[in-house]
Amino acid sequence: MLKNRDVNISNPEKIEIISDSFQKQFGSSPDMIVRCPGRVNLIGEHTDYNDGFVLPIALPFETVIAACPSADAQMNLISEEFGPAHFSLEDNPMSTSGWGRYIHAMGTLLAQSNPELLGWNGYICSSIPIGANLSSSAALEIAAGMVFKHFGGLEVTHTELALIGQRVENEFIGVRSGIMDQMACALSQRNTALLIDCLTLETSMVSIPEDVTVVIMDTGTRRELRSSEYNRRRESCESVALELGVPSLRNASLEDITNLTDETLKRRTRHVVSENGRVLDVVKAFSISDSFTAGQLFSDSHLSLRDDYDVSGPALNQIVEVALGAPGCFGARMTGGGFAGSAVALVDRNEVNNFCDFVKTNFAAPKAQPAITSVMLYPVEE
Ligand code: GLA
């Protein structure tokens, strides 16, 4: 049986290859195949853990798992890129290192309310670039969660799977991330952005103006120890909320900021408050096909992340600057957690090829890496 998120499998050839690989490794056909996309966040950065708004969109990159159930708690997994991982759901996920821990922890958390949960054999491949701020780990968590759900007959919604994926990051990986990535991977639909209210977890679909193409620019840079800086930002926000006497920075206003004495905390708070406003303004601009205003808001967001929240990085700043000078660019910004990885631009659909050529030629990648490891256009031609 072929199983899919909610949409048709876009590339049947790919599914066949994965099915064959599973067969070679495990000696039988898979019982199910799931796929889960990565995401790029259009706007609303570092707002999710402040109960704010985010606007991600699904990528054409995806993680695919072919799987068969086991008779016991044993899990035998093979990643096309990273090799094997073997563990038992009876063991603590902390005893599994590397990528396998994401899946082990999903299983452990789901088993807390389903003690009979069995393991499975899985063959995994992914086209989502790792460490590029495009949610490769959330896609792995959600895809694995769907396999557990199916084989275990679990009554669990996509939102609940997202919340469990977030717990995996928080409790087993050590990143105190918000809910955006897992919600985006679990709930996005093709061709529309997903507005998420991270306080209520309400979502709505937002169309992108027809004259616009979203371009993702991977700088090729990756940053180690990102999680410690990330966690520090979150702590700052929590301490300001405490100082202001509000449940979270969702409830803070620009006037509140004047009451803060610490200059760094003032800047951090100004980013979160203004970024929440920008998300809603982009949604408004999209609704009237005002790509210029949306683009300007993207660029404002980048400056705020660079100067107030201090989460950009040299390569991200450089690629955004190049993009802003490229033909057809409405606006550009770093995307995701920041420090390294990818930026995103809103580009006039008619100028997209010129835009990409310009960025590839003019972005001088650090350490002689390829200028742009991947540029994806959205929507993809099929
Ligand atoms: C990472 C986290 C998300 C979110 C973004 C920044 O992707 O996983 O929860 O906080 O950074 O917007």
GROMACS .gro file of C-alpha atoms and ligand atoms in nm:
model
  394
    1MET     CA    1   0.000   0.000   0.000
    2LEU     CA    2   0.126   0.346  -0.078
    3LYS     CA    3   0.052   0.598   0.187
    4ASN     CA    4   0.093   0.966   0.144
    5ARG     CA    5   0.040   1.287   0.343
    6ASP     CA    6  -0.272   1.432   0.188
    7VAL     CA    7  -0.165   1.480  -0.167
    8ASN     CA    8  -0.076   1.256  -0.457
    9ILE     CA    9   0.275   1.126  -0.472
   10SER     CA   10   0.438   1.365  -0.713
   11ASN     CA   11   0.714   1.147  -0.842
   12PRO     CA   12   0.613   0.783  -0.888
   13GLU     CA   13   0.956   0.699  -1.030
   14LYS     CA   14   1.120   0.804  -0.707
   15ILE     CA   15   0.875   0.597  -0.506
   16GLU     CA   16   0.963   0.291  -0.711
   17ILE     CA   17   1.335   0.341  -0.652
   18ILE     CA   18   1.280   0.368  -0.276
   19SER     CA   19   1.058   0.062  -0.283
   20ASP     CA   20   1.333  -0.133  -0.463
   21SER     CA   21   1.596  -0.016  -0.216
   22PHE     CA   22   1.376  -0.130   0.072
   23GLN     CA   23   1.329  -0.468  -0.095
   24LYS     CA   24   1.706  -0.510  -0.139
   25GLN     CA   25   1.776  -0.428   0.224
   26PHE     CA   26   1.490  -0.610   0.394
   27GLY     CA   27   1.393  -0.881   0.145
   28SER     CA   28   1.027  -0.783   0.107
   29SER     CA   29   0.822  -0.498  -0.036
   30PRO     CA   30   0.742  -0.210   0.200
   31ASP     CA   31   0.391  -0.202   0.347
   32MET     CA   32   0.377   0.174   0.330
   33ILE     CA   33   0.559   0.475   0.197
   34VAL     CA   34   0.520   0.818   0.356
   35ARG     CA   35   0.659   1.148   0.245
   36CYS     CA   36   0.689   1.474   0.430
   37PRO     CA   37   0.814   1.805   0.287
   38GLY     CA   38   1.069   2.040   0.437
   39ARG     CA   39   0.963   2.402   0.484
   40VAL     CA   40   1.091   2.748   0.421
   41ASN     CA   41   0.965   3.019   0.650
   42LEU     CA   42   0.846   3.319   0.450
   43ILE     CA   43   0.825   3.550   0.752
   44GLY     CA   44   0.778   3.536   1.130
   45GLU     CA   45   1.123   3.446   1.261
   46HIS     CA   46   1.186   3.365   1.627
   47THR     CA   47   0.822   3.447   1.696
   48ASP     CA   48   0.690   3.091   1.740
   49TYR     CA   49   0.831   3.036   2.091
   50ASN     CA   50   0.689   3.379   2.182
   51ASP     CA   51   0.335   3.258   2.102
   52GLY     CA   52   0.337   3.471   1.786
   53PHE     CA   53   0.267   3.429   1.414
   54VAL     CA   54   0.466   3.249   1.143
   55LEU     CA   55   0.414   3.199   0.771
   56PRO     CA   56   0.602   2.895   0.638
   57ILE     CA   57   0.546   2.715   0.310
   58ALA     CA   58   0.614   2.353   0.211
   59LEU     CA   59   0.916   2.284  -0.007
   60PRO     CA   60   0.937   2.054  -0.302
   61PHE     CA   61   1.223   1.886  -0.108
   62GLU     CA   62   1.101   1.595   0.100
   63THR     CA   63   1.184   1.305   0.327
   64VAL     CA   64   1.047   0.969   0.223
   65ILE     CA   65   1.025   0.654   0.437
   66ALA     CA   66   0.943   0.306   0.306
   67ALA     CA   67   0.850   0.079   0.596
   68CYS     CA   68   0.727  -0.261   0.719
   69PRO     CA   69   0.615  -0.335   1.076
   70SER     CA   70   0.828  -0.550   1.313
   71ALA     CA   71   0.690  -0.818   1.542
   72ASP     CA   72   0.852  -0.656   1.846
   73ALA     CA   73   0.999  -0.326   1.967
   74GLN     CA   74   1.309  -0.356   1.748
   75MET     CA   75   1.368  -0.085   1.487
   76ASN     CA   76   1.602  -0.140   1.190
   77LEU     CA   77   1.650   0.171   0.984
   78ILE     CA   78   1.868   0.255   0.689
   79SER     CA   79   1.922   0.610   0.572
   80GLU     CA   80   2.033   0.637   0.213
   81GLU     CA   81   2.266   0.919   0.312
   82PHE     CA   82   2.378   0.830   0.664
   83GLY     CA   83   2.368   0.450   0.684
   84PRO     CA   84   2.205   0.222   0.941
   85ALA     CA   85   2.051   0.282   1.286
   86HIS     CA   86   1.934  -0.007   1.504
   87PHE     CA   87   1.762   0.028   1.839
   88SER     CA   88   1.477  -0.103   2.051
   89LEU     CA   89   1.185   0.112   2.159
   90GLU     CA   90   1.237  -0.042   2.503
   91ASP     CA   91   1.565   0.150   2.537
   92ASN     CA   92   1.616   0.518   2.619
   93PRO     CA   93   1.646   0.735   2.302
   94MET     CA   94   1.953   0.901   2.454
   95SER     CA   95   2.137   0.573   2.391
   96THR     CA   96   2.085   0.623   2.016
   97SER     CA   97   2.316   0.879   1.860
   98GLY     CA   98   2.284   1.077   1.538
   99TRP     CA   99   1.978   1.091   1.316
  100GLY     CA  100   1.828   0.771   1.462
  101ARG     CA  101   1.756   0.953   1.788
  102TYR     CA  102   1.485   1.166   1.622
  103ILE     CA  103   1.293   0.855   1.525
  104HIS     CA  104   1.369   0.668   1.847
  105ALA     CA  105   1.240   0.964   2.052
  106MET     CA  106   0.923   0.995   1.839
  107GLY     CA  107   0.857   0.626   1.909
  108THR     CA  108   0.928   0.659   2.281
  109LEU     CA  109   0.696   0.958   2.322
  110LEU     CA  110   0.416   0.795   2.119
  111ALA     CA  111   0.460   0.474   2.322
  112GLN     CA  112   0.388   0.665   2.643
  113SER     CA  113   0.017   0.662   2.558
  114ASN     CA  114   0.039   0.344   2.344
  115PRO     CA  115   0.253   0.099   2.543
  116GLU     CA  116   0.203  -0.181   2.288
  117LEU     CA  117   0.364   0.023   2.009
  118LEU     CA  118   0.577  -0.197   1.783
  119GLY     CA  119   0.889  -0.111   1.588
  120TRP     CA  120   0.940  -0.122   1.213
  121ASN     CA  121   1.199  -0.161   0.942
  122GLY     CA  122   1.249   0.153   0.738
  123TYR     CA  123   1.443   0.279   0.440
  124ILE     CA  124   1.478   0.658   0.445
  125CYS     CA  125   1.589   0.906   0.188
  126SER     CA  126   1.563   1.281   0.181
  127SER     CA  127   1.621   1.563  -0.063
  128ILE     CA  128   1.604   1.832   0.209
  129PRO     CA  129   1.948   1.991   0.256
  130ILE     CA  130   2.074   1.924   0.611
  131GLY     CA  131   2.157   2.221   0.835
  132ALA     CA  132   2.024   2.471   0.581
  133ASN     CA  133   1.737   2.591   0.804
  134LEU     CA  134   1.489   2.408   0.584
  135SER     CA  135   1.357   2.170   0.855
  136SER     CA  136   1.515   1.840   0.760
  137SER     CA  137   1.483   1.715   1.118
  138ALA     CA  138   1.117   1.815   1.157
  139ALA     CA  139   1.036   1.638   0.829
  140LEU     CA  140   1.207   1.324   0.960
  141GLU     CA  141   1.013   1.342   1.286
  142ILE     CA  142   0.677   1.390   1.116
  143ALA     CA  143   0.739   1.123   0.851
  144ALA     CA  144   0.843   0.876   1.123
  145GLY     CA  145   0.544   0.981   1.334
  146MET     CA  146   0.313   0.894   1.045
  147VAL     CA  147   0.468   0.549   1.014
  148PHE     CA  148   0.415   0.485   1.387
  149LYS     CA  149   0.062   0.620   1.359
  150HIS     CA  150  -0.025   0.392   1.071
  151PHE     CA  151   0.132   0.069   1.198
  152GLY     CA  152   0.013   0.129   1.555
  153GLY     CA  153  -0.338   0.236   1.448
  154LEU     CA  154  -0.289   0.546   1.667
  155GLU     CA  155  -0.557   0.809   1.703
  156VAL     CA  156  -0.327   1.105   1.670
  157THR     CA  157  -0.382   1.421   1.465
  158HIS     CA  158  -0.120   1.599   1.256
  159THR     CA  159  -0.109   1.879   1.514
  160GLU     CA  160  -0.048   1.627   1.792
  161LEU     CA  161   0.232   1.470   1.589
  162ALA     CA  162   0.381   1.818   1.547
  163LEU     CA  163   0.370   1.875   1.924
  164ILE     CA  164   0.541   1.541   1.983
  165GLY     CA  165   0.807   1.632   1.723
  166GLN     CA  166   0.869   1.956   1.911
  167ARG     CA  167   0.913   1.759   2.234
  168VAL     CA  168   1.172   1.543   2.057
  169GLU     CA  169   1.376   1.856   1.983
  170ASN     CA  170   1.324   2.006   2.329
  171GLU     CA  171   1.373   1.696   2.542
  172PHE     CA  172   1.607   1.472   2.344
  173ILE     CA  173   1.805   1.695   2.109
  174GLY     CA  174   1.851   1.993   2.342
  175VAL     CA  175   1.707   2.267   2.120
  176ARG     CA  176   1.427   2.462   2.287
  177SER     CA  177   1.264   2.524   1.950
  178GLY     CA  178   0.909   2.643   1.890
  179ILE     CA  179   0.632   2.466   1.705
  180MET     CA  180   0.669   2.617   1.357
  181ASP     CA  181   0.881   2.355   1.180
  182GLN     CA  182   0.680   2.050   1.283
  183MET     CA  183   0.346   2.224   1.219
  184ALA     CA  184   0.467   2.336   0.876
  185CYS     CA  185   0.589   1.987   0.783
  186ALA     CA  186   0.275   1.817   0.913
  187LEU     CA  187   0.005   2.056   0.791
  188SER     CA  188   0.125   2.247   0.486
  189GLN     CA  189  -0.046   2.201   0.155
  190ARG     CA  190   0.099   2.243  -0.189
  191ASN     CA  191   0.108   2.595  -0.335
  192THR     CA  192  -0.012   2.788  -0.031
  193ALA     CA  193   0.165   2.931   0.268
  194LEU     CA  194   0.048   2.829   0.614
  195LEU     CA  195  -0.029   3.104   0.865
  196ILE     CA  196   0.012   2.960   1.214
  197ASP     CA  197  -0.098   3.129   1.532
  198CYS     CA  198   0.152   2.969   1.767
  199LEU     CA  199  -0.057   3.052   2.074
  200THR     CA  200  -0.376   2.875   1.968
  201LEU     CA  201  -0.219   2.651   1.697
  202GLU     CA  202  -0.492   2.770   1.460
  203THR     CA  203  -0.382   2.759   1.098
  204SER     CA  204  -0.506   2.909   0.774
  205MET     CA  205  -0.392   2.883   0.415
  206VAL     CA  206  -0.255   3.198   0.252
  207SER     CA  207  -0.219   3.232  -0.125
  208ILE     CA  208   0.088   3.393  -0.272
  209PRO     CA  209   0.037   3.655  -0.547
  210GLU     CA  210   0.055   3.503  -0.892
  211ASP     CA  211   0.330   3.733  -1.013
  212VAL     CA  212   0.565   3.608  -0.742
  213THR     CA  213   0.806   3.317  -0.723
  214VAL     CA  214   0.966   3.222  -0.395
  215VAL     CA  215   1.338   3.157  -0.437
  216ILE     CA  216   1.539   2.979  -0.171
  217MET     CA  217   1.907   3.061  -0.166
  218ASP     CA  218   2.124   2.818   0.027
  219THR     CA  219   2.451   2.993   0.111
  220GLY     CA  220   2.620   2.657   0.162
  221THR     CA  221   2.728   2.769   0.511
  222ARG     CA  222   2.644   2.559   0.816
  223ARG     CA  223   2.688   2.648   1.179
  224GLU     CA  224   2.779   2.420   1.466
  225LEU     CA  225   2.656   2.501   1.818
  226ARG     CA  226   2.360   2.691   1.684
  227SER     CA  227   2.142   2.546   1.956
  228SER     CA  228   2.319   2.726   2.242
  229GLU     CA  229   2.266   3.070   2.080
  230TYR     CA  230   1.909   2.974   1.992
  231ASN     CA  231   1.832   2.868   2.349
  232ARG     CA  232   1.986   3.189   2.480
  233ARG     CA  233   1.753   3.399   2.259
  234ARG     CA  234   1.456   3.211   2.392
  235GLU     CA  235   1.567   3.265   2.752
  236SER     CA  236   1.604   3.640   2.687
  237CYS     CA  237   1.247   3.657   2.559
  238GLU     CA  238   1.116   3.464   2.857
  239SER     CA  239   1.299   3.691   3.099
  240VAL     CA  240   1.154   4.004   2.933
  241ALA     CA  241   0.802   3.860   2.946
  242LEU     CA  242   0.854   3.796   3.315
  243GLU     CA  243   0.981   4.150   3.368
  244LEU     CA  244   0.686   4.301   3.180
  245GLY     CA  245   0.440   4.075   3.359
  246VAL     CA  246   0.295   3.927   3.040
  247PRO     CA  247   0.249   3.556   2.958
  248SER     CA  248   0.473   3.587   2.651
  249LEU     CA  249   0.608   3.853   2.414
  250ARG     CA  250   0.295   3.802   2.204
  251ASN     CA  251   0.135   4.032   2.459
  252ALA     CA  252   0.411   4.294   2.459
  253SER     CA  253   0.380   4.624   2.271
  254LEU     CA  254   0.636   4.868   2.133
  255GLU     CA  255   0.552   5.104   2.424
  256ASP     CA  256   0.640   4.831   2.674
  257ILE     CA  257   0.990   4.828   2.534
  258THR     CA  258   1.058   5.179   2.663
  259ASN     CA  259   1.022   5.041   3.017
  260LEU     CA  260   1.314   4.801   2.967
  261THR     CA  261   1.653   4.914   3.087
  262ASP     CA  262   1.881   4.659   2.923
  263GLU     CA  263   1.967   4.774   2.568
  264THR     CA  264   2.015   4.421   2.432
  265LEU     CA  265   1.684   4.302   2.570
  266LYS     CA  266   1.517   4.611   2.424
  267ARG     CA  267   1.644   4.519   2.078
  268ARG     CA  268   1.546   4.154   2.113
  269THR     CA  269   1.194   4.251   2.220
  270ARG     CA  270   1.160   4.510   1.944
  271HIS     CA  271   1.237   4.237   1.691
  272VAL     CA  272   0.973   3.998   1.824
  273VAL     CA  273   0.700   4.262   1.855
  274SER     CA  274   0.767   4.417   1.514
  275GLU     CA  275   0.810   4.079   1.342
  276ASN     CA  276   0.466   3.964   1.459
  277GLY     CA  277   0.322   4.278   1.300
  278ARG     CA  278   0.511   4.212   0.977
  279VAL     CA  279   0.367   3.860   0.945
  280LEU     CA  280   0.012   3.994   0.955
  281ASP     CA  281   0.106   4.278   0.719
  282VAL     CA  282   0.252   4.032   0.466
  283VAL     CA  283  -0.069   3.828   0.484
  284LYS     CA  284  -0.263   4.147   0.413
  285ALA     CA  285  -0.032   4.243   0.126
  286PHE     CA  286  -0.059   3.895  -0.026
  287SER     CA  287  -0.438   3.913  -0.007
  288ILE     CA  288  -0.438   4.216  -0.237
  289SER     CA  289  -0.148   4.088  -0.451
  290ASP     CA  290   0.074   4.372  -0.333
  291SER     CA  291   0.410   4.207  -0.390
  292PHE     CA  292   0.604   4.532  -0.342
  293THR     CA  293   0.480   4.583   0.012
  294ALA     CA  294   0.532   4.215   0.095
  295GLY     CA  295   0.888   4.236  -0.040
  296GLN     CA  296   0.961   4.548   0.165
  297LEU     CA  297   0.839   4.369   0.476
  298PHE     CA  298   1.075   4.079   0.396
  299SER     CA  299   1.367   4.320   0.378
  300ASP     CA  300   1.263   4.494   0.702
  301SER     CA  301   1.249   4.154   0.868
  302HIS     CA  302   1.606   4.081   0.762
  303LEU     CA  303   1.733   4.408   0.911
  304SER     CA  304   1.550   4.339   1.234
  305LEU     CA  305   1.699   3.988   1.257
  306ARG     CA  306   2.044   4.122   1.172
  307ASP     CA  307   2.053   4.430   1.390
  308ASP     CA  308   1.806   4.370   1.673
  309TYR     CA  309   1.793   3.994   1.719
  310ASP     CA  310   2.155   3.925   1.617
  311VAL     CA  311   2.088   3.594   1.446
  312SER     CA  312   2.206   3.662   1.094
  313GLY     CA  313   2.553   3.577   0.968
  314PRO     CA  314   2.803   3.713   0.714
  315ALA     CA  315   2.703   3.480   0.431
  316LEU     CA  316   2.332   3.542   0.492
  317ASN     CA  317   2.384   3.919   0.494
  318GLN     CA  318   2.587   3.899   0.180
  319ILE     CA  319   2.341   3.688  -0.016
  320VAL     CA  320   2.050   3.909   0.091
  321GLU     CA  321   2.239   4.217  -0.024
  322VAL     CA  322   2.316   4.055  -0.360
  323ALA     CA  323   1.955   3.942  -0.397
  324LEU     CA  324   1.823   4.292  -0.329
  325GLY     CA  325   2.031   4.421  -0.620
  326ALA     CA  326   1.921   4.141  -0.854
  327PRO     CA  327   1.659   4.182  -1.128
  328GLY     CA  328   1.299   4.131  -1.021
  329CYS     CA  329   1.361   4.113  -0.645
  330PHE     CA  330   1.071   4.240  -0.433
  331GLY     CA  331   1.252   4.163  -0.106
  332ALA     CA  332   1.482   3.912   0.065
  333ARG     CA  333   1.570   3.790   0.412
  334MET     CA  334   1.747   3.518   0.605
  335THR     CA  335   1.513   3.234   0.695
  336GLY     CA  336   1.480   2.989   0.984
  337GLY     CA  337   1.690   2.994   1.299
  338GLY     CA  338   1.966   3.192   1.130
  339PHE     CA  339   2.346   3.226   1.171
  340ALA     CA  340   2.405   3.028   0.848
  341GLY     CA  341   2.202   2.827   0.599
  342SER     CA  342   1.944   2.978   0.367
  343ALA     CA  343   1.780   3.303   0.270
  344VAL     CA  344   1.450   3.350   0.089
  345ALA     CA  345   1.346   3.605  -0.173
  346LEU     CA  346   1.021   3.714  -0.332
  347VAL     CA  347   1.092   3.751  -0.701
  348ASP     CA  348   0.897   3.872  -1.002
  349ARG     CA  349   0.801   3.553  -1.182
  350ASN     CA  350   0.910   3.690  -1.521
  351GLU     CA  351   1.257   3.771  -1.393
  352VAL     CA  352   1.328   3.454  -1.204
  353ASN     CA  353   1.599   3.317  -1.434
  354ASN     CA  354   1.776   3.652  -1.446
  355PHE     CA  355   1.748   3.678  -1.070
  356CYS     CA  356   1.903   3.336  -1.012
  357ASP     CA  357   2.185   3.396  -1.262
  358PHE     CA  358   2.263   3.728  -1.098
  359VAL     CA  359   2.277   3.582  -0.747
  360LYS     CA  360   2.486   3.284  -0.855
  361THR     CA  361   2.736   3.511  -1.027
  362ASN     CA  362   2.759   3.778  -0.761
  363PHE     CA  363   2.745   3.583  -0.436
  364ALA     CA  364   3.102   3.504  -0.335
  365ALA     CA  365   3.068   3.197  -0.119
  366PRO     CA  366   3.298   3.159   0.179
  367LYS     CA  367   3.573   2.895   0.156
  368ALA     CA  368   3.524   2.853  -0.218
  369GLN     CA  369   3.207   2.649  -0.172
  370PRO     CA  370   2.965   2.650  -0.461
  371ALA     CA  371   2.789   2.986  -0.467
  372ILE     CA  372   2.445   2.842  -0.415
  373THR     CA  373   2.412   2.476  -0.337
  374SER     CA  374   2.053   2.477  -0.447
  375VAL     CA  375   1.805   2.724  -0.573
  376MET     CA  376   1.449   2.610  -0.571
  377LEU     CA  377   1.170   2.789  -0.740
  378TYR     CA  378   0.823   2.766  -0.609
  379PRO     CA  379   0.578   2.653  -0.734
  380VAL     CA  380   0.775   2.376  -0.901
  381GLU     CA  381   0.706   2.285  -1.258
  382GLU     CA  382   0.590   1.925  -1.265
  383GLA     C1  383   1.413   2.715   1.410
  383GLA     C2  384   1.318   2.657   1.514
  383GLA     C3  385   1.178   2.716   1.497
  383GLA     C4  386   1.181   2.868   1.490
  383GLA     C5  387   1.289   2.917   1.393
  383GLA     C6  388   1.308   3.065   1.398
  383GLA     O1  389   1.376   2.673   1.284
  383GLA     O2  390   1.311   2.517   1.504
  383GLA     O3  391   1.096   2.672   1.601
  383GLA     O4  392   1.199   2.924   1.617
  383GLA     O5  393   1.414   2.856   1.418
  383GLA     O6  394   1.194   3.130   1.352
   0.00000   0.00000   0.00000
